[in-house]
mmCIF file of C-alpha atoms in Angstrom:
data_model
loop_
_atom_site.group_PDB
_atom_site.id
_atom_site.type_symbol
_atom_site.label_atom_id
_atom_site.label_comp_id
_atom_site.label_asym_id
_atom_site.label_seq_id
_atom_site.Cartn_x
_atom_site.Cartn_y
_atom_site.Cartn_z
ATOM 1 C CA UNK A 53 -3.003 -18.459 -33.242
ATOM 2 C CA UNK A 54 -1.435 -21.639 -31.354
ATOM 3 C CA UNK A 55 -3.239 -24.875 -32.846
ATOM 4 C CA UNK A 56 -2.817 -27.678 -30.939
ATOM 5 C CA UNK A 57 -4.397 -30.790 -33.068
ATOM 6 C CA UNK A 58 -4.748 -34.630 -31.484
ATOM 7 C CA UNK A 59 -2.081 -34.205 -29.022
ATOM 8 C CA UNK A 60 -0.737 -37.170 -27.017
ATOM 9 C CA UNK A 61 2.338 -38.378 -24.999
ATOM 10 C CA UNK A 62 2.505 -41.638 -23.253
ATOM 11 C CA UNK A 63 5.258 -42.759 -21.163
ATOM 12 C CA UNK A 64 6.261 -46.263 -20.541
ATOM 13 C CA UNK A 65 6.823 -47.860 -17.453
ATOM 14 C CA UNK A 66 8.419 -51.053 -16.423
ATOM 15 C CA UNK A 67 4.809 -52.682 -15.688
ATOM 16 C CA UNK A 68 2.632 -50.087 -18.094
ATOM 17 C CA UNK A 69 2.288 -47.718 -20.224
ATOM 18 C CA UNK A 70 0.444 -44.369 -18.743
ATOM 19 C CA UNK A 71 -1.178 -41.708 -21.099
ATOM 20 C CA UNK A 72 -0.411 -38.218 -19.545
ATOM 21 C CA UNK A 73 -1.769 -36.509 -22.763
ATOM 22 C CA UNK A 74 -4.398 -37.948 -24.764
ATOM 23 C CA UNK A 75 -5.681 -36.900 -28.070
ATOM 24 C CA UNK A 76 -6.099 -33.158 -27.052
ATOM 25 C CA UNK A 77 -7.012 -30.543 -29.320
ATOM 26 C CA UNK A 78 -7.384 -26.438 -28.716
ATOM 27 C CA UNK A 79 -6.882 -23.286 -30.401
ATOM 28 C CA UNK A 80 -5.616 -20.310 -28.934
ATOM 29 C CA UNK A 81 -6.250 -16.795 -30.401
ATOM 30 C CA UNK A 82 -3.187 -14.742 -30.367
ATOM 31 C CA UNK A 83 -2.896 -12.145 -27.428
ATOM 32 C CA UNK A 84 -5.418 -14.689 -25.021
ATOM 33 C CA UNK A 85 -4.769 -15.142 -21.504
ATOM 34 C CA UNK A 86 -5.586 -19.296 -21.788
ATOM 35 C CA UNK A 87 -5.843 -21.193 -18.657
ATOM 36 C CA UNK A 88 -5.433 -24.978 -18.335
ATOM 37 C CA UNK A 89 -7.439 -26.419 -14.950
ATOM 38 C CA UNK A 90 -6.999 -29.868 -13.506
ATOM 39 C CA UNK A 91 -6.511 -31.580 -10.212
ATOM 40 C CA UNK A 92 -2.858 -33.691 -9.490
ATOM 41 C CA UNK A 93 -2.243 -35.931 -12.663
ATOM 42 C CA UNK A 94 -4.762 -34.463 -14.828
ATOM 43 C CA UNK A 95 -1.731 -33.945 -17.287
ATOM 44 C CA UNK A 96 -1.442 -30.279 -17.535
ATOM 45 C CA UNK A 97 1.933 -29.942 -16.268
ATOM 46 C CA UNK A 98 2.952 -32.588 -19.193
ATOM 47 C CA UNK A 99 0.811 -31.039 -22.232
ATOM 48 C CA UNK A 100 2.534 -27.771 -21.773
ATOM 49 C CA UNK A 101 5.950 -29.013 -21.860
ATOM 50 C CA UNK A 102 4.751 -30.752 -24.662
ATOM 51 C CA UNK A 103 4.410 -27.129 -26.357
ATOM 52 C CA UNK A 104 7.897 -26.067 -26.222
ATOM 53 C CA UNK A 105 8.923 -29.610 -26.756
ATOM 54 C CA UNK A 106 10.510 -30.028 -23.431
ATOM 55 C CA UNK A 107 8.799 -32.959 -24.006
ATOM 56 C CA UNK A 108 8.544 -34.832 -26.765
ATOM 57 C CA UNK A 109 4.748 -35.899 -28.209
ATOM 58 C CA UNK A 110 4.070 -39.403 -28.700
ATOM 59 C CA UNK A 111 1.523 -38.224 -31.950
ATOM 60 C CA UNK A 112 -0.111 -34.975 -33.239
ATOM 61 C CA UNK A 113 0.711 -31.785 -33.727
ATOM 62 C CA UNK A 114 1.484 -28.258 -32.153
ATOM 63 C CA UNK A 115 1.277 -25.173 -34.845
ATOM 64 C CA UNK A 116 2.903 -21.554 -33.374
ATOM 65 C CA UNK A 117 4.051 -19.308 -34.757
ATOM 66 C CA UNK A 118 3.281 -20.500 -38.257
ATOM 67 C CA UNK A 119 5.525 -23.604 -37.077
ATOM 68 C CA UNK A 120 5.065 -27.172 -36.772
ATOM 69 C CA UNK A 121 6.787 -27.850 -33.637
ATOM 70 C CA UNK A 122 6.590 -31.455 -34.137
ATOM 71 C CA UNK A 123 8.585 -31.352 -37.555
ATOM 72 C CA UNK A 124 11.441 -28.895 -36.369
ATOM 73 C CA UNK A 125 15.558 -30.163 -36.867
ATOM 74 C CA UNK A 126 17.191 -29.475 -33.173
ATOM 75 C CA UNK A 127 18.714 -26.351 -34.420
ATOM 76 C CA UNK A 128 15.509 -25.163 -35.822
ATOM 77 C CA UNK A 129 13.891 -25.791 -32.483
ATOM 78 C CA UNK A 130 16.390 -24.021 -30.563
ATOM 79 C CA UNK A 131 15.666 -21.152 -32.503
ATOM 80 C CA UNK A 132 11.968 -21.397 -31.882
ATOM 81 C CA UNK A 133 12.498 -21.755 -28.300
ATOM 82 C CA UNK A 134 13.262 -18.764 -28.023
ATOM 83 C CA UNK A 135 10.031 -17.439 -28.914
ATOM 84 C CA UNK A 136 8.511 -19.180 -26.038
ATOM 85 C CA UNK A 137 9.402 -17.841 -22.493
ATOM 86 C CA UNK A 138 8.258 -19.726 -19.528
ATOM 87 C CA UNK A 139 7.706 -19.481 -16.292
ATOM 88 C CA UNK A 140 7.946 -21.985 -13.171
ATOM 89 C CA UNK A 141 6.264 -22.943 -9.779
ATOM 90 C CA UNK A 142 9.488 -22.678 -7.848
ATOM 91 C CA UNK A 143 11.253 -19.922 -9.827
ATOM 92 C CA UNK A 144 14.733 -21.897 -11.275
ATOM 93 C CA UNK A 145 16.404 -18.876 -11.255
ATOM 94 C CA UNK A 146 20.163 -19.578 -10.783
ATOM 95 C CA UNK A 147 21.088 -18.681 -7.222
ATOM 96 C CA UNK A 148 24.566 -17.198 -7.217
ATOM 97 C CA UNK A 149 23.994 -14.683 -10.189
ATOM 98 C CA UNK A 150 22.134 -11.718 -9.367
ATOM 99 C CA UNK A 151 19.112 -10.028 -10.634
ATOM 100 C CA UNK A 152 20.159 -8.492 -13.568
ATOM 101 C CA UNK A 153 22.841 -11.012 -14.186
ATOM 102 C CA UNK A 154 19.812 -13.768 -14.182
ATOM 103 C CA UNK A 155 17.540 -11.664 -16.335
ATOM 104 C CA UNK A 156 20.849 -10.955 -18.819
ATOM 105 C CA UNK A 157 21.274 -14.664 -19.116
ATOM 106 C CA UNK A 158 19.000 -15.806 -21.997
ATOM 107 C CA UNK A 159 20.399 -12.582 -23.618
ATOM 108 C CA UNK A 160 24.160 -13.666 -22.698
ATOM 109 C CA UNK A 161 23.447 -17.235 -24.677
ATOM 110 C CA UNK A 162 21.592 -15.955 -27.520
ATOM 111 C CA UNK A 163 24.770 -13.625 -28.303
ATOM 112 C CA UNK A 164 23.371 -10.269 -27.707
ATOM 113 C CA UNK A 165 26.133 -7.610 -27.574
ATOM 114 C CA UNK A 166 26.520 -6.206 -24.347
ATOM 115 C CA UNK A 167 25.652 -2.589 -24.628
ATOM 116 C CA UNK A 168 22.042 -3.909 -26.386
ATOM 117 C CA UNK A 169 21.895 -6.325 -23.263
ATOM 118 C CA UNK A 170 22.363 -3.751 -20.329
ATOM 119 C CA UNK A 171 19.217 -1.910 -21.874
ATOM 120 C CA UNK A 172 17.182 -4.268 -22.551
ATOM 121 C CA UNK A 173 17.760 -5.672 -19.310
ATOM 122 C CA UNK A 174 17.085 -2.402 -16.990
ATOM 123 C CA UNK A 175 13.736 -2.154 -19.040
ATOM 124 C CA UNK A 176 12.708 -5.431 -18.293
ATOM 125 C CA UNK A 177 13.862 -5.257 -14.389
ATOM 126 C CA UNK A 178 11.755 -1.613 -14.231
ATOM 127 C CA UNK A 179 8.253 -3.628 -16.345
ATOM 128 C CA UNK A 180 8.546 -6.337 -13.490
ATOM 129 C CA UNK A 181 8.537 -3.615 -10.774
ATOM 130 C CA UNK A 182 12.032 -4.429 -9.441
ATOM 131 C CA UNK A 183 14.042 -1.366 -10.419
ATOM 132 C CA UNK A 184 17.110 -0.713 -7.273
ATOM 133 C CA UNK A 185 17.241 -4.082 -7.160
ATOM 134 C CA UNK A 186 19.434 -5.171 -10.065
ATOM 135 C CA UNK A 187 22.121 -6.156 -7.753
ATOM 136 C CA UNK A 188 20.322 -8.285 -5.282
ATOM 137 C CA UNK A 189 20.695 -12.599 -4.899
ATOM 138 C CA UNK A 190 17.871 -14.249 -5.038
ATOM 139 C CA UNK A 191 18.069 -15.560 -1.376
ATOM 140 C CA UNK A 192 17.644 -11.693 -0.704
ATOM 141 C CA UNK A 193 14.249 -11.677 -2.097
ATOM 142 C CA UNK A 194 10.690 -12.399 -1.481
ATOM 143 C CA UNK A 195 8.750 -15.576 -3.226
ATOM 144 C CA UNK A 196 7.107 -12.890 -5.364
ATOM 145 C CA UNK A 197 10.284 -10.992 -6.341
ATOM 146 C CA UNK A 198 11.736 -14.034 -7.487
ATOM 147 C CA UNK A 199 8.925 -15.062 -9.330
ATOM 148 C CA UNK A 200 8.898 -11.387 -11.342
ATOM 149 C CA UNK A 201 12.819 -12.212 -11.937
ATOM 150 C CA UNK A 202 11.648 -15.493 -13.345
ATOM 151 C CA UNK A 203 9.026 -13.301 -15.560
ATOM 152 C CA UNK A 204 11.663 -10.735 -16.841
ATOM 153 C CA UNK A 205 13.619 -13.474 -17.271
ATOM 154 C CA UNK A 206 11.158 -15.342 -19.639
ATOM 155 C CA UNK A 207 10.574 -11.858 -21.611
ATOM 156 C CA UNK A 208 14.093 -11.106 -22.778
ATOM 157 C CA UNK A 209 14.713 -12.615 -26.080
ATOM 158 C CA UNK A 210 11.120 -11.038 -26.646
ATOM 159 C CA UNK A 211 8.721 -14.042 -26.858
ATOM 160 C CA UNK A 212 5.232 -14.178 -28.690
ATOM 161 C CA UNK A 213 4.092 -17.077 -26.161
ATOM 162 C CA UNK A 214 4.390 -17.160 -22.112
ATOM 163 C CA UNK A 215 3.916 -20.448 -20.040
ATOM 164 C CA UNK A 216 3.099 -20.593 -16.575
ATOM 165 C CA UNK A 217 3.574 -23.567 -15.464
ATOM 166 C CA UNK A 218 1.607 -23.095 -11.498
ATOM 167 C CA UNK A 219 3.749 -19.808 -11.163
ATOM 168 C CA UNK A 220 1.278 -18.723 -8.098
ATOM 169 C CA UNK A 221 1.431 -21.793 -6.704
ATOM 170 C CA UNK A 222 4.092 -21.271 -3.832
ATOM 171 C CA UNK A 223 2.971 -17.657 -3.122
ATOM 172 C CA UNK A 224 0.433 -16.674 -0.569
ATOM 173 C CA UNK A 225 -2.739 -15.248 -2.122
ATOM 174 C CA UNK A 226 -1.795 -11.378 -1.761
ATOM 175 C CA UNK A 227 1.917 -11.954 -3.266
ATOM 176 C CA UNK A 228 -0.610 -14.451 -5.945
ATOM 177 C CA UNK A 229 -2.777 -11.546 -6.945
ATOM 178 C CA UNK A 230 0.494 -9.411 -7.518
ATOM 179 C CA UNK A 231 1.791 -11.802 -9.985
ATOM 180 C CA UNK A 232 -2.143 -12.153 -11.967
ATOM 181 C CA UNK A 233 -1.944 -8.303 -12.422
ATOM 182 C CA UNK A 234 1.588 -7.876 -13.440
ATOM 183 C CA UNK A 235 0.621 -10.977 -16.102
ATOM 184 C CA UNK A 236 -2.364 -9.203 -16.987
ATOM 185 C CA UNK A 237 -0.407 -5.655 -17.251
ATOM 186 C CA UNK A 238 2.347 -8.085 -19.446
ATOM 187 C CA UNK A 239 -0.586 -8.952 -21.575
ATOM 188 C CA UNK A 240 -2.188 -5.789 -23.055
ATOM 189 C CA UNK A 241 1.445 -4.114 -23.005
ATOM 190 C CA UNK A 242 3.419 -6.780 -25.170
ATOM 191 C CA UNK A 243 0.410 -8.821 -26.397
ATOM 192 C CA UNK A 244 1.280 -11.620 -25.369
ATOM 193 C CA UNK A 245 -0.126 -14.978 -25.565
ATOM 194 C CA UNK A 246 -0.066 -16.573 -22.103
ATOM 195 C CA UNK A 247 -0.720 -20.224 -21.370
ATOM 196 C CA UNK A 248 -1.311 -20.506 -17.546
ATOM 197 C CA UNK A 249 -1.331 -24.084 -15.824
ATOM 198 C CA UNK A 250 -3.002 -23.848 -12.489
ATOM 199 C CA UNK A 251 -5.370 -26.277 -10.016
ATOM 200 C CA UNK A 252 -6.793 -22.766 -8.698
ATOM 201 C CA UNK A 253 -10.048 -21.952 -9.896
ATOM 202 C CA UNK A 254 -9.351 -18.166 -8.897
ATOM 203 C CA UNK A 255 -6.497 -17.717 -11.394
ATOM 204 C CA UNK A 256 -8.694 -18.673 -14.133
ATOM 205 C CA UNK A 257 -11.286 -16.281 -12.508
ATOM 206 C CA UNK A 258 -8.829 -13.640 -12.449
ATOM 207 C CA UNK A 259 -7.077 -13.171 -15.856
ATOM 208 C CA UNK A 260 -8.062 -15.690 -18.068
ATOM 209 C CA UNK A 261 -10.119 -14.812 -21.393
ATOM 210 C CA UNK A 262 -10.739 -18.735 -22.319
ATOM 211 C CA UNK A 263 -10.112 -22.018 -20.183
ATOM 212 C CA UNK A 264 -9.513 -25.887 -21.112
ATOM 213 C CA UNK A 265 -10.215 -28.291 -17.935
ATOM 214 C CA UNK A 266 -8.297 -31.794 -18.065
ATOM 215 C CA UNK A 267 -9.134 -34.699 -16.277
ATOM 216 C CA UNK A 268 -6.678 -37.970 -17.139
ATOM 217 C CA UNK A 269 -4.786 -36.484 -19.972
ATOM 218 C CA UNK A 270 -7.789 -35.428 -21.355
ATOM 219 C CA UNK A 271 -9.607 -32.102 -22.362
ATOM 220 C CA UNK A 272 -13.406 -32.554 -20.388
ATOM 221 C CA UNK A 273 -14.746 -29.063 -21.465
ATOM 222 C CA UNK A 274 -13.566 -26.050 -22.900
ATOM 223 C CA UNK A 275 -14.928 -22.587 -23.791
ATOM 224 C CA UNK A 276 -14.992 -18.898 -22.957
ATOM 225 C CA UNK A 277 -14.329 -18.320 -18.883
ATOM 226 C CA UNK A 278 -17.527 -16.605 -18.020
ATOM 227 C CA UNK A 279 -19.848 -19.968 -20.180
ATOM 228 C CA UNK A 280 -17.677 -22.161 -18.261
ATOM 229 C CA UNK A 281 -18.299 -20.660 -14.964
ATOM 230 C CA UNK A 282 -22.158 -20.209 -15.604
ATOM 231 C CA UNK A 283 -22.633 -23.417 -16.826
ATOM 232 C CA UNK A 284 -20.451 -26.324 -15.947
ATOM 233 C CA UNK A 285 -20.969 -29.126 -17.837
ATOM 234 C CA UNK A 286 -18.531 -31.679 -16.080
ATOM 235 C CA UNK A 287 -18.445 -33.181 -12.993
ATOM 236 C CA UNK A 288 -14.709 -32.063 -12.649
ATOM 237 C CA UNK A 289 -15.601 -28.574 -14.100
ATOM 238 C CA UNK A 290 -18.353 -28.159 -11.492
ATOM 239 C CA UNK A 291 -16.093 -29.225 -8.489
ATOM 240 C CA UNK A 292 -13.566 -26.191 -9.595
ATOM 241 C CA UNK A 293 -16.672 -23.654 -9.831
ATOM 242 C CA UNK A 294 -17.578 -24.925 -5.911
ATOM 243 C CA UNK A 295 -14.237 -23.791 -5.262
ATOM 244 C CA UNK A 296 -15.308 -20.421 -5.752
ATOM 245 C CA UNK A 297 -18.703 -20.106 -4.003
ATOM 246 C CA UNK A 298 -18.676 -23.163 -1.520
ATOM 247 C CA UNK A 299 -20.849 -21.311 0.328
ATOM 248 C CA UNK A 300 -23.377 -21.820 -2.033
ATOM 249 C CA UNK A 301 -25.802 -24.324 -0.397
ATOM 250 C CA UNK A 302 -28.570 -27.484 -1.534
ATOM 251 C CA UNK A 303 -31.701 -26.607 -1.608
ATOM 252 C CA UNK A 304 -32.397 -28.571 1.360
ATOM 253 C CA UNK A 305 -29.949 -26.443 3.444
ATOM 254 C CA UNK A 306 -31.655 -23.422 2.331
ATOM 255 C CA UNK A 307 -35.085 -24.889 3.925
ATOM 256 C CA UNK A 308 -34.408 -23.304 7.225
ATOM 257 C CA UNK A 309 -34.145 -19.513 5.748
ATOM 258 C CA UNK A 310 -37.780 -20.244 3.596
ATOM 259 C CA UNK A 311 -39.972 -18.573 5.877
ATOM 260 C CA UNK A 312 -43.663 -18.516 3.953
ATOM 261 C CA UNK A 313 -46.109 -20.921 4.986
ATOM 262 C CA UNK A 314 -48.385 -19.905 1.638
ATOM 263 C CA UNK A 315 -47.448 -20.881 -1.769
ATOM 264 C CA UNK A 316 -44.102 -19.543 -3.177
ATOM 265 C CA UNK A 317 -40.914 -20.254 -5.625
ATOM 266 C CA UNK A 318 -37.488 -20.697 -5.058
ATOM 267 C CA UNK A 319 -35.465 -19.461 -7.977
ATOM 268 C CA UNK A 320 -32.023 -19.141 -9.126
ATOM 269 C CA UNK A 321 -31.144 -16.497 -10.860
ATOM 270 C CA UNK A 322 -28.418 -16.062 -12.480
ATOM 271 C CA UNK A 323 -26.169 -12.649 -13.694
ATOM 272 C CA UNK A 324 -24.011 -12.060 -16.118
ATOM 273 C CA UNK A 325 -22.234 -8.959 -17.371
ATOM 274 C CA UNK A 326 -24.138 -5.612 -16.671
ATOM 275 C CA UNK A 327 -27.224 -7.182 -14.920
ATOM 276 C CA UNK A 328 -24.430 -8.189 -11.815
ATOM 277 C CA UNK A 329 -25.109 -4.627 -10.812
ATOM 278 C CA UNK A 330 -28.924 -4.138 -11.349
ATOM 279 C CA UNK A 331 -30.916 -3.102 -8.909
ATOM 280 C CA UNK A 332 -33.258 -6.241 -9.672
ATOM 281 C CA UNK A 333 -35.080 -7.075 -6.967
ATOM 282 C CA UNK A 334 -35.377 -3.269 -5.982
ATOM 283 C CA UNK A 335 -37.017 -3.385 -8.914
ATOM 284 C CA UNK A 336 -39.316 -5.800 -8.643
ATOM 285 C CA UNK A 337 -40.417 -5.204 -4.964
ATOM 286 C CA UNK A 338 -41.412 -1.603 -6.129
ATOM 287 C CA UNK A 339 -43.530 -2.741 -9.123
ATOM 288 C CA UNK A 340 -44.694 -6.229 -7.773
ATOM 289 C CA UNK A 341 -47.432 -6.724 -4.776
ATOM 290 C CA UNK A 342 -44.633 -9.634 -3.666
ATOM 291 C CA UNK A 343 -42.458 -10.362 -0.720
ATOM 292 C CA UNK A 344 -38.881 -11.203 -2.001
ATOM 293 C CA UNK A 345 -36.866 -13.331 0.524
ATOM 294 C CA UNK A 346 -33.333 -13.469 -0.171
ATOM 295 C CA UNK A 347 -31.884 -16.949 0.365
ATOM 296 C CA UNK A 348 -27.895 -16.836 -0.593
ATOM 297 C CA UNK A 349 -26.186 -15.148 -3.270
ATOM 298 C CA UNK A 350 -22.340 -14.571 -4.846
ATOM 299 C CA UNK A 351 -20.829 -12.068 -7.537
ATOM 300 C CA UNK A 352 -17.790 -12.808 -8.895
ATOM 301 C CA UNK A 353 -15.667 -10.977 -11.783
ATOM 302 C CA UNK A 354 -14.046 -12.194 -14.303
ATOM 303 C CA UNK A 355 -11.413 -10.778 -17.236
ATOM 304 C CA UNK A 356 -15.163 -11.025 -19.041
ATOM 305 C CA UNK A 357 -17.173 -9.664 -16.880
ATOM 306 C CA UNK A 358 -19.149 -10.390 -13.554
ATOM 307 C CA UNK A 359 -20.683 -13.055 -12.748
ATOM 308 C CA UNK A 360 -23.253 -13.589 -10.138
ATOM 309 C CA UNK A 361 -26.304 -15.778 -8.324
ATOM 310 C CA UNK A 362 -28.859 -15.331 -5.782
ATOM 311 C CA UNK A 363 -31.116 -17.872 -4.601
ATOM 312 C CA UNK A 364 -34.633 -15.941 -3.672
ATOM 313 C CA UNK A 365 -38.199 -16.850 -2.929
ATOM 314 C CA UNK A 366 -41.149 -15.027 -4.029
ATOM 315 C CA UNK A 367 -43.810 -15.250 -2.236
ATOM 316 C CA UNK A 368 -47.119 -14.040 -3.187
ATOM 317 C CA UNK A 369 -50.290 -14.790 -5.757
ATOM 318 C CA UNK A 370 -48.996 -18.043 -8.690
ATOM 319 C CA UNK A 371 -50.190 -15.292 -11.198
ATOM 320 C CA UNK A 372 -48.408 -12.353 -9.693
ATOM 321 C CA UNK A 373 -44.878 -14.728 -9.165
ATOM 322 C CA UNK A 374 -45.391 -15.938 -12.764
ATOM 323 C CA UNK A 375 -45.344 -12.168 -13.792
ATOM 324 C CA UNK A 376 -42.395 -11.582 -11.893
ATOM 325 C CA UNK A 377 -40.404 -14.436 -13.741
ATOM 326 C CA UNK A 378 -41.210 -13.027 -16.732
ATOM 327 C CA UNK A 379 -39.891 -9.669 -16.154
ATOM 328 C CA UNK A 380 -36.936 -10.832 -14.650
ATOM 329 C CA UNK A 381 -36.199 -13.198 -17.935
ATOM 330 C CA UNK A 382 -37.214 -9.989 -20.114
ATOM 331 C CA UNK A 383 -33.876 -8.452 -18.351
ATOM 332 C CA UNK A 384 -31.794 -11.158 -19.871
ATOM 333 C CA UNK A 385 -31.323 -12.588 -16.144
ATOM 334 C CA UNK A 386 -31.367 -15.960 -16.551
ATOM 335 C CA UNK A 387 -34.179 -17.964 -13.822
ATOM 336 C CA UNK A 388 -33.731 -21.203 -12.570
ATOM 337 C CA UNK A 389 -36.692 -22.945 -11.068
ATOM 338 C CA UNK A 390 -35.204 -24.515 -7.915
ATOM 339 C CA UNK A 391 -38.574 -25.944 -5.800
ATOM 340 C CA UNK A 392 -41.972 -25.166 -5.150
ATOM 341 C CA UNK A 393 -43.021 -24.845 -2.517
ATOM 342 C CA UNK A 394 -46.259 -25.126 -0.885
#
């Protein structure tokens, strides 16, 4: 487990002093896929330098591997350095070496004989899905092979930890979803702990088992992806979740698709998990004397499960809608009164 206690780091200016990071705390279970969310300046980029002590804290403390990252002599820190691969936006590879030769660097300065090297290399070329081309320059490859060259490169001295510091963040969203799954496949085949900075809501969506959302150097909300995602708690939080479904709609822009005159309810209901592929309101139309009009609705999966809502009205009797509420709820679908209307 990574334990991250009452991190900050403050940087002073000729005019001020700005708090990137301020008093943050998390704990990350070994072998988690952990995503870090925030808009420009939030301080992500910062706290996870902070980690691997490419920056330096200004207080607290950062436990991995057993290791107080914070106490460590220089030499001591280069050797837990290399326990921690990372992982950039723009790739840093080194431009006039070639594949293998930039994957075989962190093995070249570690002092790893050269026979050992060559294998390990190959295997790690072959994971990323770039085998034939060992000998190619990076100006010979796509924004996507780079970025797995950047990934083998990060896995060679055989890390516990992976950052990501917006790796998907110059590809287009295909070459983006490439990268998730090979980080995913990385994952359950090394278990590996990955830290993933992104502003993208669908990264989190995608691979992430647990997420932390920063606003001003500080940690707004935090909790299990799928919790998050059902119920946002902060405003920043809730503007990511929008990112996802921004079709979803007020209920006054749903007015024009009510269509009964008599009384009726406009619900929310919410999935999670197995219920995302009920047959609900199947269901309920066959055992119910009701009309169901659907309004809007969204499913979205998650390394957790699916997600999902649909916005519905039931119209009908007030006992006979009450009776369909309550069956719903007895499904574990959660129901959100969203207007009455009459």
């Amino acid at each position: 487990m990574i334990s991250i206690k009452q991190l900050s780091k403050s940087f002073k200016t000729k005019d001020q002093t700005v708090q990137a990071v301020d008093n943050v705390s998390l704990n990350i279970e070994k072998g988690d896929i952990f995503g870090v969310i925030g808009y420009s300046g939030a301080g992500k980029s910062t706290f996870v330098r902070l980690i691997n002590r490419l920056e330096d804290p200004t207080d607290g403390e950062i436990i991995l591997n057993g290791q107080d990252m914070t106490d460590l002599s220089k030499s001591q820190l280069r050797l837990e350095r290399q326990k921690i691969g990372m992982i950039f936006q723009h790739f840093n590879l080194l431009w006039s070496r070639t594949v293998y030769e930039n994957v075989a660097f962190p093995l070249e300065i570690a002092g790893v004989p050269k026979a050992e090297r060559e294998s390990q290399v190959l295997e790690l070329i072959e994971l990323v899905g770039l085998k034939g081309r060992e000998q190619s320059y990076p100006s010979q490859l796509s924004g996507g092979q780079k970025q797995r060259v950047g990934i083998a490169r990060s896995l060679a001295n055989d890390p516990k930890v992976l950052l990501c510091d917006e790796a998907t963040s110059a590809l287009d969203p295909e070459t983006t979803d490439d990268i998730l799954d090979l980080l995913v496949s990385i994952n359950e085949k090394l278990d590996l702990t990955i830290i993933l900075i992104t502003h993208e809501m669908h990264v989190i969506q995608k691979i992430c088992h647990r997420v932390a959302v920063m606003e001003q150097g500080t940690v707004v909300e935090q909790g299990d992806v799928l919790d998050v995602f059902m119920n946002p708690q902060s405003k920043t939080t809730k503007r990511f979740v929008q990112q996802l479904n921004p079709q979803e709609g007020s209920v006054d822009e749903l007015k024009e698709f009510i269509t009964s005159d008599d009384h009726s309810e406009v619900v929310k209901l919410h999935f999670v998990g197995h219920n995302a592929k009920r047959a609900l309101i199947s269901d309920v139309s066959k055992q119910f004397d009701i009309n169901v009009n659907i309004l809007q609705g969204s499913i979205s999966p998650t390394q957790e499960g699916a997600y999902g809502t649909l916005y519905v009205e039931f119209q009908g009797e007030p006992e006979t809608i009450e009776s369909v509420m309550n069956y719903v709820m007895s499904t574990g679908v959660e129901v959100e009164v969203i207007k009455h209307v009459e």
